[in-house]
mmCIF file of C-alpha atoms in Angstrom:
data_model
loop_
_atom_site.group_PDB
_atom_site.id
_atom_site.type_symbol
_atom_site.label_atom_id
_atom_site.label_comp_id
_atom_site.label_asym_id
_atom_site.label_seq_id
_atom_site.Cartn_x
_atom_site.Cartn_y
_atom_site.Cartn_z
ATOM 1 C CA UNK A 1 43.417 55.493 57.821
ATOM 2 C CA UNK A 2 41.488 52.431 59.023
ATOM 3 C CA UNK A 3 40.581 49.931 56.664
ATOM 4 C CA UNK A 4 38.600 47.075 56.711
ATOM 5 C CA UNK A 5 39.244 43.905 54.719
ATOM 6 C CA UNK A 6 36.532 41.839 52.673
ATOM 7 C CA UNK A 7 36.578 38.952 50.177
ATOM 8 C CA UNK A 8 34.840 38.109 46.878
ATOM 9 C CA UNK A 9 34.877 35.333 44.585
ATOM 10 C CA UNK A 10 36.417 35.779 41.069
ATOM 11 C CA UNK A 11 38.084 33.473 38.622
ATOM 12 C CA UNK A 12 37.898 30.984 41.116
ATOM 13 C CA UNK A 13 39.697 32.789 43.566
ATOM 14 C CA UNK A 14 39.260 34.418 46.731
ATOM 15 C CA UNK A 15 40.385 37.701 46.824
ATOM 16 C CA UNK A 16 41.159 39.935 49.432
ATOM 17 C CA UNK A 17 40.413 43.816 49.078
ATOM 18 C CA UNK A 18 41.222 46.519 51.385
ATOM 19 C CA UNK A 19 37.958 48.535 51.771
ATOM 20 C CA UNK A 20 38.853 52.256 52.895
ATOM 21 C CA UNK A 21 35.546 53.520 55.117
ATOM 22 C CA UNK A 22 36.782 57.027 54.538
ATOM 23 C CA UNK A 23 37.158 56.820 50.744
ATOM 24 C CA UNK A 24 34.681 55.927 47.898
ATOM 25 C CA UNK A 25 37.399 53.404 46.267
ATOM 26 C CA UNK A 26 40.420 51.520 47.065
ATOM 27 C CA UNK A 27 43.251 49.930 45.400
ATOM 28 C CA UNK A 28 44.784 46.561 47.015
ATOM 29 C CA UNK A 29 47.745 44.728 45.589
ATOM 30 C CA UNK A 30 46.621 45.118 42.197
ATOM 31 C CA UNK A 31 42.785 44.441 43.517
ATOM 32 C CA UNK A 32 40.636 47.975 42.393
ATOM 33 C CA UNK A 33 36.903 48.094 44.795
ATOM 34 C CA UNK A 34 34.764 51.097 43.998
ATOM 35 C CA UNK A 35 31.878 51.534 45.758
ATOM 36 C CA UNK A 36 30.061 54.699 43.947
ATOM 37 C CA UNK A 37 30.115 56.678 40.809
ATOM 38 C CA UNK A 38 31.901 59.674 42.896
ATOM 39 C CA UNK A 39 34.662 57.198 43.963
ATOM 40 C CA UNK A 40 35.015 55.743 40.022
ATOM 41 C CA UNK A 41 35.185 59.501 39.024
ATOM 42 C CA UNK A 42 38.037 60.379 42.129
ATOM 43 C CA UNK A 43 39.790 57.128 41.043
ATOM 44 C CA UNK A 44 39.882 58.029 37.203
ATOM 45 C CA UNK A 45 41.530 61.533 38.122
ATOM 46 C CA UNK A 46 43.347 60.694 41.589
ATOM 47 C CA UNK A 47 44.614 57.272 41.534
ATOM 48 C CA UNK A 48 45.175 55.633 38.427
ATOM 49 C CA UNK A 49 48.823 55.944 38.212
ATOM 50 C CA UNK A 50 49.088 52.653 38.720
ATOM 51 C CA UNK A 51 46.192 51.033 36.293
ATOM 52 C CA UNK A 52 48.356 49.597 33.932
ATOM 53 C CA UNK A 53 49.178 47.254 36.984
ATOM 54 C CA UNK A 54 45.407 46.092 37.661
ATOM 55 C CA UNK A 55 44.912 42.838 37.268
ATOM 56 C CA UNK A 56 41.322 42.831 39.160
ATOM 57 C CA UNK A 57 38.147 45.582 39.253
ATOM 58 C CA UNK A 58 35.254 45.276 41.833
ATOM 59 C CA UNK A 59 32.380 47.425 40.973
ATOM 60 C CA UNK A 60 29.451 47.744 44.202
ATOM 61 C CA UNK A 61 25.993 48.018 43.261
ATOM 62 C CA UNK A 62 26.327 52.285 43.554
ATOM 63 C CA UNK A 63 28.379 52.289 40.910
ATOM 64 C CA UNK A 64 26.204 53.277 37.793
ATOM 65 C CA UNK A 65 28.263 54.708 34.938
ATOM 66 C CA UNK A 66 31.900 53.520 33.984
ATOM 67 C CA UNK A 67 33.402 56.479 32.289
ATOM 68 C CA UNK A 68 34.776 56.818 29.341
ATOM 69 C CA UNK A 69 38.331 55.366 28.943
ATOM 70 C CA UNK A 70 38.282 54.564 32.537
ATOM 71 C CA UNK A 71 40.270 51.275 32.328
ATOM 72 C CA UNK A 72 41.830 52.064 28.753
ATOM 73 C CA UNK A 73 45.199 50.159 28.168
ATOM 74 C CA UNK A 74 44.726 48.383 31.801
ATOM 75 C CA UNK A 75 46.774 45.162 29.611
ATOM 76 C CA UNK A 76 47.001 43.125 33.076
ATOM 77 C CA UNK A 77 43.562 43.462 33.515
ATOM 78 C CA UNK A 78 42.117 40.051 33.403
ATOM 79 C CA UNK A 79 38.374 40.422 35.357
ATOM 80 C CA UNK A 80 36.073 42.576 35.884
ATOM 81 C CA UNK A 81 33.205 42.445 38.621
ATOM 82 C CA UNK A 82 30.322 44.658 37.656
ATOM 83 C CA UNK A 83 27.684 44.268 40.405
ATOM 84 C CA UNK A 84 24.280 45.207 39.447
ATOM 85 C CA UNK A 85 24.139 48.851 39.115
ATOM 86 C CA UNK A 86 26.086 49.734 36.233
ATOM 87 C CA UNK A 87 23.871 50.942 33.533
ATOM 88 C CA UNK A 88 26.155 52.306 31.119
ATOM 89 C CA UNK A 89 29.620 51.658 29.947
ATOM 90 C CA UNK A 90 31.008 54.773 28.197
ATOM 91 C CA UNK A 91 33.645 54.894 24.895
ATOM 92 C CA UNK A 92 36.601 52.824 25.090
ATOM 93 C CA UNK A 93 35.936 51.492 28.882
ATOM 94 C CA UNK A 94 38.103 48.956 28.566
ATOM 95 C CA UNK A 95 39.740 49.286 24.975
ATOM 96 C CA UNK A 96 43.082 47.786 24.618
ATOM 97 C CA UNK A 97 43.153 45.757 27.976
ATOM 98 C CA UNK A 98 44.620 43.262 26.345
ATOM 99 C CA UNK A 99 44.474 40.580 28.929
ATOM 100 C CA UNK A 100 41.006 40.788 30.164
ATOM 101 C CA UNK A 101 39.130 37.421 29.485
ATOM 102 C CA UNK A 102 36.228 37.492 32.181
ATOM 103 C CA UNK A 103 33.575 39.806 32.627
ATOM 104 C CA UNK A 104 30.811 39.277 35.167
ATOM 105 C CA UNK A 105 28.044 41.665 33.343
ATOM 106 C CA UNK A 106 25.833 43.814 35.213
ATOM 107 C CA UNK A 107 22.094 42.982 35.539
ATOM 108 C CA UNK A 108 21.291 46.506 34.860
ATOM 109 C CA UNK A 109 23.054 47.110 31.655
ATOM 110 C CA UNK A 110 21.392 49.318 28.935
ATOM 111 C CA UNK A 111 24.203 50.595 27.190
ATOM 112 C CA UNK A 112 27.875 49.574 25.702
ATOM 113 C CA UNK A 113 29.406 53.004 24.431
ATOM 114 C CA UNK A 114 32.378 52.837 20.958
ATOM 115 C CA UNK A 115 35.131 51.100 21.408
ATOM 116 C CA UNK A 116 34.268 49.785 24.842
ATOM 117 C CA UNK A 117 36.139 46.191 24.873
ATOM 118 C CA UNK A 118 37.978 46.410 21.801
ATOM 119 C CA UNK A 119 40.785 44.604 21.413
ATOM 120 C CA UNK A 120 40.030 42.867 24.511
ATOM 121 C CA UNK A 121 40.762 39.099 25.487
ATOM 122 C CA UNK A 122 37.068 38.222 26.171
ATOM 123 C CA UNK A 123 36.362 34.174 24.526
ATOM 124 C CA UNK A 124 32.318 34.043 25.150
ATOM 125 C CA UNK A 125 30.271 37.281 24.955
ATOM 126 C CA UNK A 126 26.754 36.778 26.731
ATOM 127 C CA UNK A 127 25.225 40.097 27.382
ATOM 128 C CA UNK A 128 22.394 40.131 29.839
ATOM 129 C CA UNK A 129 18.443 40.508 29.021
ATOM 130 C CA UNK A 130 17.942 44.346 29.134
ATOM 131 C CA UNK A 131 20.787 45.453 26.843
ATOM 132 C CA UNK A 132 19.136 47.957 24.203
ATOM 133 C CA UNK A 133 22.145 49.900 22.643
ATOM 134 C CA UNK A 134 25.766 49.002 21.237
ATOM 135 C CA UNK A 135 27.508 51.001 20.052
ATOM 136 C CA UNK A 136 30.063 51.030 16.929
ATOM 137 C CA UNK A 137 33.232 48.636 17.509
ATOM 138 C CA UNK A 138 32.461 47.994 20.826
ATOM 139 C CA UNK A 139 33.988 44.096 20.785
ATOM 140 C CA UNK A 140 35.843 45.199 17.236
ATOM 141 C CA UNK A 141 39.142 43.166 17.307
ATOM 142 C CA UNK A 142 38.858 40.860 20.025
ATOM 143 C CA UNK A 143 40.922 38.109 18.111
ATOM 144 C CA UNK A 144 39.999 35.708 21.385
ATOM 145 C CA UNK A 145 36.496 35.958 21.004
ATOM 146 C CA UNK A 146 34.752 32.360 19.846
ATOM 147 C CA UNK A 147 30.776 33.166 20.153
ATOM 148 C CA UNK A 148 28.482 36.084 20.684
ATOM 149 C CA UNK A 149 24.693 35.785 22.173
ATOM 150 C CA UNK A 150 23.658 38.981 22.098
ATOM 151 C CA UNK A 151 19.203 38.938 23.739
ATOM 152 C CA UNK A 152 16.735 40.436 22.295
ATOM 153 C CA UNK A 153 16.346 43.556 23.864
ATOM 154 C CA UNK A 154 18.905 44.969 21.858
ATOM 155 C CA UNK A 155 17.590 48.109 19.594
ATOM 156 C CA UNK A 156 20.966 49.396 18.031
ATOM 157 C CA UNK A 157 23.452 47.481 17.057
ATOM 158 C CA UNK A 158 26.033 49.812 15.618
ATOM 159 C CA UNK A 159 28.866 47.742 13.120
ATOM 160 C CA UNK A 160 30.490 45.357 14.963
ATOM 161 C CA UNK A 161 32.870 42.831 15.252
ATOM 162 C CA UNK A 162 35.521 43.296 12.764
ATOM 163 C CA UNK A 163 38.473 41.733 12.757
ATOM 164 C CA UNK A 164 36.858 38.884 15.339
ATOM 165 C CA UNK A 165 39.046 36.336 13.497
ATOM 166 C CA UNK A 166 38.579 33.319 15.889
ATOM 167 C CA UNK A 167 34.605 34.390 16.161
ATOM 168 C CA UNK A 168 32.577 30.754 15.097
ATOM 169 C CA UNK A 169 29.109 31.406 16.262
ATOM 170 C CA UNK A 170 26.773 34.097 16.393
ATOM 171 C CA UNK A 171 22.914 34.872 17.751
ATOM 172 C CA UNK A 172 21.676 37.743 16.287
ATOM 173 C CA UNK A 173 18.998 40.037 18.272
ATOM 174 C CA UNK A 174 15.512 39.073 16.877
ATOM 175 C CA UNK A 175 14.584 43.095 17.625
ATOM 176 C CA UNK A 176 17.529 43.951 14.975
ATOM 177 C CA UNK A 177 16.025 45.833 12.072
ATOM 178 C CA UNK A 178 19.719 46.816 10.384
ATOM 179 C CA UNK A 179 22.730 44.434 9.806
ATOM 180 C CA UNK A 180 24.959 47.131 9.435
ATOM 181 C CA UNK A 181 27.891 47.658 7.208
ATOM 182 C CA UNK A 182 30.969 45.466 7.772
ATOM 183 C CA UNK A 183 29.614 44.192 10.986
ATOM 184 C CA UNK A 184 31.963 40.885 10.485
ATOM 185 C CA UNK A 185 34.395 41.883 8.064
ATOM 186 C CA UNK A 186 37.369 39.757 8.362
ATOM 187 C CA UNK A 187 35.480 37.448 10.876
ATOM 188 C CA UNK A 188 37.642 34.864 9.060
ATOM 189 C CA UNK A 189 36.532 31.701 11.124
ATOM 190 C CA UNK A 190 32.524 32.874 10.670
ATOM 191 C CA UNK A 191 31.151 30.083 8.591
ATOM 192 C CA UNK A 192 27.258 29.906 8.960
ATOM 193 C CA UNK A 193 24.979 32.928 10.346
ATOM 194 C CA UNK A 194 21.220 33.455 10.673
ATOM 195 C CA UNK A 195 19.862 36.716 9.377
ATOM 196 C CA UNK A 196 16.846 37.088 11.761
ATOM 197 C CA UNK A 197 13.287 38.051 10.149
ATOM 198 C CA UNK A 198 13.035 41.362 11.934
ATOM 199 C CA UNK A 199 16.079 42.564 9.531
ATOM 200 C CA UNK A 200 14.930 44.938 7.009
ATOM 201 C CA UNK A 201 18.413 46.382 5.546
ATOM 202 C CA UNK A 202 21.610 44.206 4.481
ATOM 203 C CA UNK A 203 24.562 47.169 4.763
ATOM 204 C CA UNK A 204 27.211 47.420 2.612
ATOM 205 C CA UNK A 205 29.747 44.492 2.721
ATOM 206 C CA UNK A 206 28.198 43.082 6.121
ATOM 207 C CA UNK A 207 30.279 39.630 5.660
ATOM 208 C CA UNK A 208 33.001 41.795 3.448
ATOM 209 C CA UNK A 209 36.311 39.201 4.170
ATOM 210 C CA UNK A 210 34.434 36.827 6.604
ATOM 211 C CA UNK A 211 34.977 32.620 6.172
ATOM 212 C CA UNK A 212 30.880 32.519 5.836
ATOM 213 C CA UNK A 213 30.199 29.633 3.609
ATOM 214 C CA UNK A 214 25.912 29.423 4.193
ATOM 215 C CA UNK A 215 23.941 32.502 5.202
ATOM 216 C CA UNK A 216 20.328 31.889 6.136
ATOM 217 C CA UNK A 217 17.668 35.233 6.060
ATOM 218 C CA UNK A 218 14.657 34.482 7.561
ATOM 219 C CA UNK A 219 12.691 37.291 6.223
ATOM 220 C CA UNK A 220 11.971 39.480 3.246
ATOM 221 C CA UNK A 221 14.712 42.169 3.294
ATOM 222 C CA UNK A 222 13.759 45.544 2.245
ATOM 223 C CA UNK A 223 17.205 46.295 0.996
ATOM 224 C CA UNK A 224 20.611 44.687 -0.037
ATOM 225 C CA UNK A 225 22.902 47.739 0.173
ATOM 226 C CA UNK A 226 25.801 45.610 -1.151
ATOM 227 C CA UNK A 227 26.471 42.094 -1.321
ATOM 228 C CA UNK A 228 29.836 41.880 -3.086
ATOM 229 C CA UNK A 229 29.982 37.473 -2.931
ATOM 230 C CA UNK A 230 33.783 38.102 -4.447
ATOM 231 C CA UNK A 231 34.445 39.359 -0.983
ATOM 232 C CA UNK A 232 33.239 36.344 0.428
ATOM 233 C CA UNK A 233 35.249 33.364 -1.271
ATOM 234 C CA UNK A 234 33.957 30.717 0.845
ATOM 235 C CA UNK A 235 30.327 31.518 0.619
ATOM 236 C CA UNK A 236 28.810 28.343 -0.750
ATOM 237 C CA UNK A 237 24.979 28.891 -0.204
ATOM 238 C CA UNK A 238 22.608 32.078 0.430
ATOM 239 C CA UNK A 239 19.201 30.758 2.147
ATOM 240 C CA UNK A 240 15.579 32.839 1.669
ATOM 241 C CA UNK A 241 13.300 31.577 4.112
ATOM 242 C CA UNK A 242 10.604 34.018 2.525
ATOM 243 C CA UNK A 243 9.963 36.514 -0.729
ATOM 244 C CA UNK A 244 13.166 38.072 -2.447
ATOM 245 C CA UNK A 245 14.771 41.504 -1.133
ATOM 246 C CA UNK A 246 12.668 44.315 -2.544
ATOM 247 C CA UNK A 247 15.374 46.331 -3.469
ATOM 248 C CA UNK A 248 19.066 45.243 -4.333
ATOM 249 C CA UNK A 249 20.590 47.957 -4.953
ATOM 250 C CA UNK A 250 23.918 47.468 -5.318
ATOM 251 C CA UNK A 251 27.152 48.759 -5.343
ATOM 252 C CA UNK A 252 28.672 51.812 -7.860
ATOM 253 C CA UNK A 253 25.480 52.507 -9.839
ATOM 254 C CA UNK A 254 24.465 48.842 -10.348
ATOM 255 C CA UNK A 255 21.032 47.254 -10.097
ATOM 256 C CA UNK A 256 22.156 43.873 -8.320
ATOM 257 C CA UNK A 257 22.265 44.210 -4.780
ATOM 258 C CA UNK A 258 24.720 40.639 -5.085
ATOM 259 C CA UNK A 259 27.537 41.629 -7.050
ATOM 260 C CA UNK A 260 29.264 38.143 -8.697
ATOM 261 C CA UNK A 261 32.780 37.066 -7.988
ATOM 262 C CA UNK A 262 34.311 34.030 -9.489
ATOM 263 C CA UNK A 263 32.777 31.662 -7.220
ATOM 264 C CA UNK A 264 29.100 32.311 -7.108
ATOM 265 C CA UNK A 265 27.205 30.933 -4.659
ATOM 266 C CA UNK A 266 23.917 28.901 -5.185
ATOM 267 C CA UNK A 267 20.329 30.264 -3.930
ATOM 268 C CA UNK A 268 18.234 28.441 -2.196
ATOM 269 C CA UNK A 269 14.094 29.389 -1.545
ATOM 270 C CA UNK A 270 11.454 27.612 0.424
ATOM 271 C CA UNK A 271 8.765 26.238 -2.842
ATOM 272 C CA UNK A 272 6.209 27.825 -1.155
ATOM 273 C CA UNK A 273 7.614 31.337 -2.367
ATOM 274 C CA UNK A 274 8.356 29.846 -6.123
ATOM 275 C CA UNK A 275 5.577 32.589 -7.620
ATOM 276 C CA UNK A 276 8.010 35.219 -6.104
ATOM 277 C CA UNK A 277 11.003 33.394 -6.959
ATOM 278 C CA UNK A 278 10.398 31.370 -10.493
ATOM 279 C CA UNK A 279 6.936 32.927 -11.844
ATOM 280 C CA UNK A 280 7.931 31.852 -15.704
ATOM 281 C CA UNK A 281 10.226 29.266 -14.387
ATOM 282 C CA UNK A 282 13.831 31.209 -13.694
ATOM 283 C CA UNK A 283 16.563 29.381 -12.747
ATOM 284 C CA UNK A 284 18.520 32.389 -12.181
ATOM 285 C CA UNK A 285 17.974 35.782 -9.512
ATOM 286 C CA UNK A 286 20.605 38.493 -10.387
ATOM 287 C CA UNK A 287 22.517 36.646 -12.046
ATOM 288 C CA UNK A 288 22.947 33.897 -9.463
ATOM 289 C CA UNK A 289 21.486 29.706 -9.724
ATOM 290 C CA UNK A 290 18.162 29.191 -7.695
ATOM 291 C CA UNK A 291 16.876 26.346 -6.088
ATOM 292 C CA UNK A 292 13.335 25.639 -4.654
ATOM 293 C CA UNK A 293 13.498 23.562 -1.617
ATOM 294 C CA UNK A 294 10.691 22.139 0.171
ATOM 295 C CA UNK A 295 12.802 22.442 3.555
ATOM 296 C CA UNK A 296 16.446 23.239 5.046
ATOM 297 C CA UNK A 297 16.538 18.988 5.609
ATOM 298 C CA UNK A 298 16.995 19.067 2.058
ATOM 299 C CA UNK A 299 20.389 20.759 1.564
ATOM 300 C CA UNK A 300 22.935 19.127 0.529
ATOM 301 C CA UNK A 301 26.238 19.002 2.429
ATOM 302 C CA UNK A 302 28.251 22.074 2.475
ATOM 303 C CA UNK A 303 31.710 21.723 1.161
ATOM 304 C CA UNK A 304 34.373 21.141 3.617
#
């Protein structure tokens, strides 16, 4: 068969791939092109005997869908080259491939199916503008993984990010409507996050085992599912940019959406919510200290 040779740019490398003119994919010295959906589908069930040798994937702009478990426990994987066609990556994509650390994201991305990268290698997670759904666990146990910028196009955000225990920094969607439950349990190097105002419903043990010491919400929640503070031992400070949650309602019967550990943490409210707050003077909410502020420049120093 004749082949034809071309180059592309990846890691900082320039890679040579054999491109097949008869075929629809081709696999050269541990370098996978694929140049359609038909030839990711033919690769999946023809030629991926040798996939737990890939160390590089090169997606063309034809390609649209990545199947489901396509590159599953692919552990010398260490790129992937998306183009700008793929749309949707299906459940458990790239799950397991333990060694990938660079992904070059597809413009066109709508959609990140269950389980897609987890327990993957990848240090910086910035999905493109045009992202709308991700599903559950989809960067779950990516131990590598420092920060996550995820735009505001996203709709769903399914629970997330467990067991991220290196994740530091994280930008919330300002389209999010649900933080859902344990979406950074065990996220054990997570020490400040930003609840944006479009978030209506705290789930159930969101920060559940996380290092989170201050947690800002920006807006009036509609609902604490659970806030269990004795599963958050570091958590020094809880910040209400506007009115308190209108319903806490808490874990195993009990009113108080924040249930009290040993350690509780100290409230903090903008003065220009006090009637909400403190109308007869309070200096408690659920059984937690309050704190009017006039703003965040006068917090004190966190504890190290």
């Amino acid at each position: 068969m004749m082949c034809k040779v071309k180059s592309f740019v990846i890691l900082g490398l320039i890679v040579l791939i054999c491109g097949c003119n008869k075929t629809e994919w081709c696999l050269f010295e541990n370098h996978l092109t694929v140049y359609s959906d038909i030839g990711l589908e033919d690769w999946i069930n023809n030629g991926s005997t040798g996939a737990s040798d890939l160390k590089y994937v090169q997606l063309e702009d034809k390609v649209t869908i990545i199947q489901a478990d396509a590159f599953t426990n692919c552990n010398n994987l260490v790129a992937v080259d998306m183009g700008n066609g793929v749309e949707i990556i299906g459940a458990q994509a790239f799950c397991n491939c333990s060694n990938l650390t660079e992904v070059n994201w597809s413009s066109s991305l709508e959609e990140i199916g269950v389980s897609a990268f987890e327990s993957t290698a990848i240090e910086v997670l910035d999905l493109p503008i045009g992202v709308t759904t991700v599903r559950a666990m989809a960067f779950a146990s990516c131990d590598k993984l420092k920060s996550a910028i995820l735009p505001d196009t996203i709709e769903v955000l399914e629970y997330n990010f467990a067991h991220c225990s290196n994740l530091e920094t994280v930008e919330l969607p300002q389209t999010l409507t649900v933080l859902e439950e344990h979406m950074f349990s065990k996220c054990t190097s997570l020490e400040k996050i930003t609840i944006p105002a479009s978030v209506k419903v705290y789930g159930y043990d969101a920060l559940c085992g996380s290092g989170i010491k201050e947690l800002i919400i920006e807006g009036c929640l509609d609902e604490i599912v659970s806030f269990r503070t004795s599963q958050c031992p570091n958590l020094q400070r809880i910040i209400f940019l506007d009115k308190p949650p209108k319903k806490a309602s808490g874990n195993g019967g009990l009113e108080l959406g924040i249930v009290g550990g040993t350690n509780l943490p100290t409230i903090y409210y903008l003065k220009e919510h006090q009637e909400f707050w403190s109308p007869n003077g309070e200096s408690e909410w659920n059984g937690i200290s309050i704190v009017a502020i006039e703003s965040l420049e006068e917090l004190p120093p966190l504890d190290l």
